[in-house]
């Protein structure tokens, strides 16, 4: 637990850099899926700070997204736009290394197109496709316990084959594109960034032994990877010890 959002962002940036450097040392590249929403802003700004960003060989970084709103990339709600403004415009990452979800397309087409991009990047020719193994997936969590755009009680949570789904989110009256649990749970590292008192109940549900198993955030548990929760004091207020 970190005392405040600023320290949470700094810690998340340090973990990002450490995982990136390790992946680049081992495999010559680092593939990350970025989170959307507002919480990660601080982390991306910390990463963009030159004293930090110089620690990463950005030409070897490949950036994807965990989910996207079905809007064009220049709209304020776009997760791509948020990451571009806070991070990608401030580091020397080659354009070809940025693999955004095309929120401007019809939802189903956006999902199919993104899955094809994942397959092209992660699956060697002639090899049977398996869920992409990201070096790092950053996730936020909604006050209802959703992760990426996997919302409680939705069919997307049951998806076992597709890596990407288009999901109409009733409560938001919006379409979203999201990675599915097979991909989230194939990652080498997943880091949840959770900040603010409005997340305290969902965080308790997600982490407490008696928490609800239907909570999407609780269903993220990499089979062969590390799961780290970076939370601030307000979000952790209901956690015992
Ligand atoms: C999105 C995110 C979503 C987000 C949570 C938390 O597209 O909005 O992917 O899953 O992480 O809703 O959002 P905040 O960080 O804004 O609280």
PDB file of N, CA and C in Angstrom, residues 71-130:
ATOM      1  N   UNK A  71     -14.508   4.877 -29.582  1.00  0.00           N
ATOM      2  CA  UNK A  71     -14.536   6.274 -30.031  1.00  0.00           C
ATOM      3  C   UNK A  71     -13.277   6.505 -30.876  1.00  0.00           C
ATOM      4  N   UNK A  72     -13.278   7.541 -31.725  1.00  0.00           N
ATOM      5  CA  UNK A  72     -12.067   7.847 -32.493  1.00  0.00           C
ATOM      6  C   UNK A  72     -10.912   8.228 -31.559  1.00  0.00           C
ATOM      7  N   UNK A  73      -9.678   8.088 -32.056  1.00  0.00           N
ATOM      8  CA  UNK A  73      -8.498   8.263 -31.191  1.00  0.00           C
ATOM      9  C   UNK A  73      -8.271   9.687 -30.704  1.00  0.00           C
ATOM     10  N   UNK A  74      -8.993  10.643 -31.260  1.00  0.00           N
ATOM     11  CA  UNK A  74      -8.765  12.046 -30.840  1.00  0.00           C
ATOM     12  C   UNK A  74      -9.814  12.505 -29.821  1.00  0.00           C
ATOM     13  N   UNK A  75     -10.720  11.597 -29.435  1.00  0.00           N
ATOM     14  CA  UNK A  75     -11.762  11.994 -28.472  1.00  0.00           C
ATOM     15  C   UNK A  75     -11.217  11.955 -27.052  1.00  0.00           C
ATOM     16  N   UNK A  76     -11.712  12.833 -26.167  1.00  0.00           N
ATOM     17  CA  UNK A  76     -11.217  12.877 -24.784  1.00  0.00           C
ATOM     18  C   UNK A  76     -11.363  11.537 -24.061  1.00  0.00           C
ATOM     19  N   UNK A  77     -12.378  10.721 -24.455  1.00  0.00           N
ATOM     20  CA  UNK A  77     -12.591   9.453 -23.736  1.00  0.00           C
ATOM     21  C   UNK A  77     -11.622   8.363 -24.185  1.00  0.00           C
ATOM     22  N   UNK A  78     -10.876   8.641 -25.232  1.00  0.00           N
ATOM     23  CA  UNK A  78     -10.022   7.581 -25.800  1.00  0.00           C
ATOM     24  C   UNK A  78      -8.870   7.219 -24.858  1.00  0.00           C
ATOM     25  N   UNK A  79      -8.726   5.939 -24.554  1.00  0.00           N
ATOM     26  CA  UNK A  79      -7.587   5.489 -23.731  1.00  0.00           C
ATOM     27  C   UNK A  79      -6.273   5.681 -24.471  1.00  0.00           C
ATOM     28  N   UNK A  80      -6.350   5.542 -25.800  1.00  0.00           N
ATOM     29  CA  UNK A  80      -5.132   5.772 -26.604  1.00  0.00           C
ATOM     30  C   UNK A  80      -4.713   7.234 -26.456  1.00  0.00           C
ATOM     31  N   UNK A  81      -5.672   8.160 -26.599  1.00  0.00           N
ATOM     32  CA  UNK A  81      -5.337   9.588 -26.521  1.00  0.00           C
ATOM     33  C   UNK A  81      -4.725   9.921 -25.157  1.00  0.00           C
ATOM     34  N   UNK A  82      -5.300   9.335 -24.078  1.00  0.00           N
ATOM     35  CA  UNK A  82      -4.783   9.639 -22.735  1.00  0.00           C
ATOM     36  C   UNK A  82      -3.324   9.200 -22.621  1.00  0.00           C
ATOM     37  N   UNK A  83      -3.022   7.989 -23.105  1.00  0.00           N
ATOM     38  CA  UNK A  83      -1.638   7.487 -23.013  1.00  0.00           C
ATOM     39  C   UNK A  83      -0.718   8.263 -23.942  1.00  0.00           C
ATOM     40  N   UNK A  84      -1.246   8.671 -25.105  1.00  0.00           N
ATOM     41  CA  UNK A  84      -0.403   9.440 -26.044  1.00  0.00           C
ATOM     42  C   UNK A  84      -0.015  10.770 -25.402  1.00  0.00           C
ATOM     43  N   UNK A  85      -1.014  11.450 -24.827  1.00  0.00           N
ATOM     44  CA  UNK A  85      -0.760  12.791 -24.263  1.00  0.00           C
ATOM     45  C   UNK A  85       0.140  12.745 -23.041  1.00  0.00           C
ATOM     46  N   UNK A  86      -0.008  11.699 -22.205  1.00  0.00           N
ATOM     47  CA  UNK A  86       0.741  11.674 -20.933  1.00  0.00           C
ATOM     48  C   UNK A  86       2.098  10.997 -21.079  1.00  0.00           C
ATOM     49  N   UNK A  87       2.209  10.074 -22.060  1.00  0.00           N
ATOM     50  CA  UNK A  87       3.455   9.291 -22.146  1.00  0.00           C
ATOM     51  C   UNK A  87       4.039   9.230 -23.559  1.00  0.00           C
ATOM     52  N   UNK A  88       3.267   8.721 -24.511  1.00  0.00           N
ATOM     53  CA  UNK A  88       3.867   8.336 -25.794  1.00  0.00           C
ATOM     54  C   UNK A  88       4.426   9.521 -26.577  1.00  0.00           C
ATOM     55  N   UNK A  89       3.820  10.684 -26.416  1.00  0.00           N
ATOM     56  CA  UNK A  89       4.349  11.871 -27.114  1.00  0.00           C
ATOM     57  C   UNK A  89       5.636  12.375 -26.473  1.00  0.00           C
ATOM     58  N   UNK A  90       6.024  11.794 -25.334  1.00  0.00           N
ATOM     59  CA  UNK A  90       7.173  12.342 -24.590  1.00  0.00           C
ATOM     60  C   UNK A  90       8.355  11.384 -24.525  1.00  0.00           C
ATOM     61  N   UNK A  91       8.221  10.241 -25.190  1.00  0.00           N
ATOM     62  CA  UNK A  91       9.324   9.266 -25.190  1.00  0.00           C
ATOM     63  C   UNK A  91       9.606   8.855 -26.643  1.00  0.00           C
ATOM     64  N   UNK A  92      10.842   8.431 -26.915  1.00  0.00           N
ATOM     65  CA  UNK A  92      11.219   8.109 -28.307  1.00  0.00           C
ATOM     66  C   UNK A  92      10.770   6.711 -28.738  1.00  0.00           C
ATOM     67  N   UNK A  93       9.475   6.440 -28.649  1.00  0.00           N
ATOM     68  CA  UNK A  93       8.968   5.118 -29.060  1.00  0.00           C
ATOM     69  C   UNK A  93       8.570   5.216 -30.542  1.00  0.00           C
ATOM     70  N   UNK A  94       9.044   4.307 -31.367  1.00  0.00           N
ATOM     71  CA  UNK A  94       8.697   4.354 -32.796  1.00  0.00           C
ATOM     72  C   UNK A  94       7.189   4.193 -33.002  1.00  0.00           C
ATOM     73  N   UNK A  95       6.638   4.918 -33.956  1.00  0.00           N
ATOM     74  CA  UNK A  95       5.196   4.853 -34.210  1.00  0.00           C
ATOM     75  C   UNK A  95       4.724   3.409 -34.439  1.00  0.00           C
ATOM     76  N   UNK A  96       5.545   2.659 -35.181  1.00  0.00           N
ATOM     77  CA  UNK A  96       5.155   1.260 -35.481  1.00  0.00           C
ATOM     78  C   UNK A  96       5.075   0.389 -34.241  1.00  0.00           C
ATOM     79  N   UNK A  97       5.619   0.864 -33.132  1.00  0.00           N
ATOM     80  CA  UNK A  97       5.596   0.071 -31.891  1.00  0.00           C
ATOM     81  C   UNK A  97       4.343   0.354 -31.055  1.00  0.00           C
ATOM     82  N   UNK A  98       3.488   1.251 -31.573  1.00  0.00           N
ATOM     83  CA  UNK A  98       2.275   1.623 -30.840  1.00  0.00           C
ATOM     84  C   UNK A  98       1.082   0.970 -31.540  1.00  0.00           C
ATOM     85  N   UNK A  99       0.460   0.045 -30.858  1.00  0.00           N
ATOM     86  CA  UNK A  99      -0.612  -0.767 -31.481  1.00  0.00           C
ATOM     87  C   UNK A  99      -1.943  -0.435 -30.814  1.00  0.00           C
ATOM     88  N   UNK A 100      -2.569   0.654 -31.274  1.00  0.00           N
ATOM     89  CA  UNK A 100      -3.804   1.070 -30.604  1.00  0.00           C
ATOM     90  C   UNK A 100      -4.978   0.231 -31.094  1.00  0.00           C
ATOM     91  N   UNK A 101      -5.998   0.153 -30.278  1.00  0.00           N
ATOM     92  CA  UNK A 101      -7.262  -0.475 -30.671  1.00  0.00           C
ATOM     93  C   UNK A 101      -8.038   0.574 -31.481  1.00  0.00           C
ATOM     94  N   UNK A 102      -8.520   0.181 -32.665  1.00  0.00           N
ATOM     95  CA  UNK A 102      -9.135   1.193 -33.547  1.00  0.00           C
ATOM     96  C   UNK A 102     -10.584   1.446 -33.121  1.00  0.00           C
ATOM     97  N   UNK A 103     -10.706   2.279 -32.112  1.00  0.00           N
ATOM     98  CA  UNK A 103     -12.032   2.560 -31.541  1.00  0.00           C
ATOM     99  C   UNK A 103     -12.991   3.209 -32.514  1.00  0.00           C
ATOM    100  N   UNK A 104     -12.431   3.722 -33.628  1.00  0.00           N
ATOM    101  CA  UNK A 104     -13.295   4.393 -34.601  1.00  0.00           C
ATOM    102  C   UNK A 104     -14.062   3.411 -35.475  1.00  0.00           C
ATOM    103  N   UNK A 105     -13.627   2.137 -35.451  1.00  0.00           N
ATOM    104  CA  UNK A 105     -14.294   1.120 -36.289  1.00  0.00           C
ATOM    105  C   UNK A 105     -15.569   0.635 -35.607  1.00  0.00           C
ATOM    106  N   UNK A 106     -16.412  -0.043 -36.374  1.00  0.00           N
ATOM    107  CA  UNK A 106     -17.573  -0.698 -35.754  1.00  0.00           C
ATOM    108  C   UNK A 106     -17.023  -1.680 -34.713  1.00  0.00           C
ATOM    109  N   UNK A 107     -17.683  -1.818 -33.561  1.00  0.00           N
ATOM    110  CA  UNK A 107     -17.116  -2.585 -32.447  1.00  0.00           C
ATOM    111  C   UNK A 107     -16.597  -3.964 -32.812  1.00  0.00           C
ATOM    112  N   UNK A 108     -17.394  -4.751 -33.541  1.00  0.00           N
ATOM    113  CA  UNK A 108     -16.964  -6.115 -33.864  1.00  0.00           C
ATOM    114  C   UNK A 108     -15.711  -6.078 -34.749  1.00  0.00           C
ATOM    115  N   UNK A 109     -15.685  -5.133 -35.693  1.00  0.00           N
ATOM    116  CA  UNK A 109     -14.526  -5.011 -36.581  1.00  0.00           C
ATOM    117  C   UNK A 109     -13.289  -4.588 -35.804  1.00  0.00           C
ATOM    118  N   UNK A 110     -13.490  -3.715 -34.833  1.00  0.00           N
ATOM    119  CA  UNK A 110     -12.348  -3.258 -34.016  1.00  0.00           C
ATOM    120  C   UNK A 110     -11.764  -4.436 -33.245  1.00  0.00           C
ATOM    121  N   UNK A 111     -12.652  -5.290 -32.726  1.00  0.00           N
ATOM    122  CA  UNK A 111     -12.186  -6.456 -31.947  1.00  0.00           C
ATOM    123  C   UNK A 111     -11.433  -7.435 -32.837  1.00  0.00           C
ATOM    124  N   UNK A 112     -11.982  -7.717 -34.010  1.00  0.00           N
ATOM    125  CA  UNK A 112     -11.342  -8.666 -34.940  1.00  0.00           C
ATOM    126  C   UNK A 112      -9.999  -8.114 -35.415  1.00  0.00           C
ATOM    127  N   UNK A 113      -9.984  -6.823 -35.685  1.00  0.00           N
ATOM    128  CA  UNK A 113      -8.751  -6.198 -36.191  1.00  0.00           C
ATOM    129  C   UNK A 113      -7.663  -6.214 -35.122  1.00  0.00           C
ATOM    130  N   UNK A 114      -8.058  -5.953 -33.859  1.00  0.00           N
ATOM    131  CA  UNK A 114      -7.068  -5.950 -32.774  1.00  0.00           C
ATOM    132  C   UNK A 114      -6.565  -7.360 -32.516  1.00  0.00           C
ATOM    133  N   UNK A 115      -7.463  -8.338 -32.576  1.00  0.00           N
ATOM    134  CA  UNK A 115      -7.017  -9.730 -32.363  1.00  0.00           C
ATOM    135  C   UNK A 115      -6.031 -10.119 -33.458  1.00  0.00           C
ATOM    136  N   UNK A 116      -6.281  -9.660 -34.685  1.00  0.00           N
ATOM    137  CA  UNK A 116      -5.351  -9.967 -35.793  1.00  0.00           C
ATOM    138  C   UNK A 116      -3.990  -9.316 -35.536  1.00  0.00           C
ATOM    139  N   UNK A 117      -4.013  -8.108 -34.993  1.00  0.00           N
ATOM    140  CA  UNK A 117      -2.743  -7.412 -34.700  1.00  0.00           C
ATOM    141  C   UNK A 117      -1.975  -8.155 -33.598  1.00  0.00           C
ATOM    142  N   UNK A 118      -2.704  -8.646 -32.621  1.00  0.00           N
ATOM    143  CA  UNK A 118      -2.049  -9.419 -31.545  1.00  0.00           C
ATOM    144  C   UNK A 118      -1.450 -10.695 -32.119  1.00  0.00           C
ATOM    145  N   UNK A 119      -2.230 -11.358 -32.980  1.00  0.00           N
ATOM    146  CA  UNK A 119      -1.754 -12.634 -33.533  1.00  0.00           C
ATOM    147  C   UNK A 119      -0.508 -12.392 -34.390  1.00  0.00           C
ATOM    148  N   UNK A 120      -0.556 -11.295 -35.155  1.00  0.00           N
ATOM    149  CA  UNK A 120       0.598 -11.016 -36.019  1.00  0.00           C
ATOM    150  C   UNK A 120       1.850 -10.750 -35.182  1.00  0.00           C
ATOM    151  N   UNK A 121       1.658 -10.070 -34.054  1.00  0.00           N
ATOM    152  CA  UNK A 121       2.840  -9.720 -33.255  1.00  0.00           C
ATOM    153  C   UNK A 121       3.333 -10.897 -32.409  1.00  0.00           C
ATOM    154  N   UNK A 122       2.395 -11.642 -31.834  1.00  0.00           N
ATOM    155  CA  UNK A 122       2.793 -12.641 -30.826  1.00  0.00           C
ATOM    156  C   UNK A 122       2.950 -14.056 -31.369  1.00  0.00           C
ATOM    157  N   UNK A 123       2.353 -14.352 -32.550  1.00  0.00           N
ATOM    158  CA  UNK A 123       2.383 -15.750 -33.012  1.00  0.00           C
ATOM    159  C   UNK A 123       3.319 -15.902 -34.200  1.00  0.00           C
ATOM    160  N   UNK A 124       4.357 -16.735 -34.005  1.00  0.00           N
ATOM    161  CA  UNK A 124       5.300 -16.955 -35.117  1.00  0.00           C
ATOM    162  C   UNK A 124       4.570 -17.698 -36.246  1.00  0.00           C
ATOM    163  N   UNK A 125       4.947 -17.432 -37.511  1.00  0.00           N
ATOM    164  CA  UNK A 125       4.280 -18.106 -38.638  1.00  0.00           C
ATOM    165  C   UNK A 125       4.319 -19.633 -38.467  1.00  0.00           C
ATOM    166  N   UNK A 126       3.177 -20.257 -38.770  1.00  0.00           N
ATOM    167  CA  UNK A 126       3.131 -21.725 -38.745  1.00  0.00           C
ATOM    168  C   UNK A 126       2.916 -22.315 -37.361  1.00  0.00           C
ATOM    169  N   UNK A 127       2.930 -21.439 -36.341  1.00  0.00           N
ATOM    170  CA  UNK A 127       2.723 -21.935 -34.966  1.00  0.00           C
ATOM    171  C   UNK A 127       1.244 -21.745 -34.602  1.00  0.00           C
ATOM    172  N   UNK A 128       0.677 -22.743 -33.931  1.00  0.00           N
ATOM    173  CA  UNK A 128      -0.733 -22.618 -33.524  1.00  0.00           C
ATOM    174  C   UNK A 128      -0.865 -21.445 -32.543  1.00  0.00           C
ATOM    175  N   UNK A 129      -1.836 -20.570 -32.792  1.00  0.00           N
ATOM    176  CA  UNK A 129      -1.948 -19.383 -31.917  1.00  0.00           C
ATOM    177  C   UNK A 129      -2.343 -19.742 -30.492  1.00  0.00           C
ATOM    178  N   UNK A 130      -1.641 -19.147 -29.539  1.00  0.00           N
ATOM    179  CA  UNK A 130      -2.029 -19.270 -28.117  1.00  0.00           C
ATOM    180  C   UNK A 130      -2.213 -17.863 -27.591  1.00  0.00           C
TER     181      UNK A 130
END
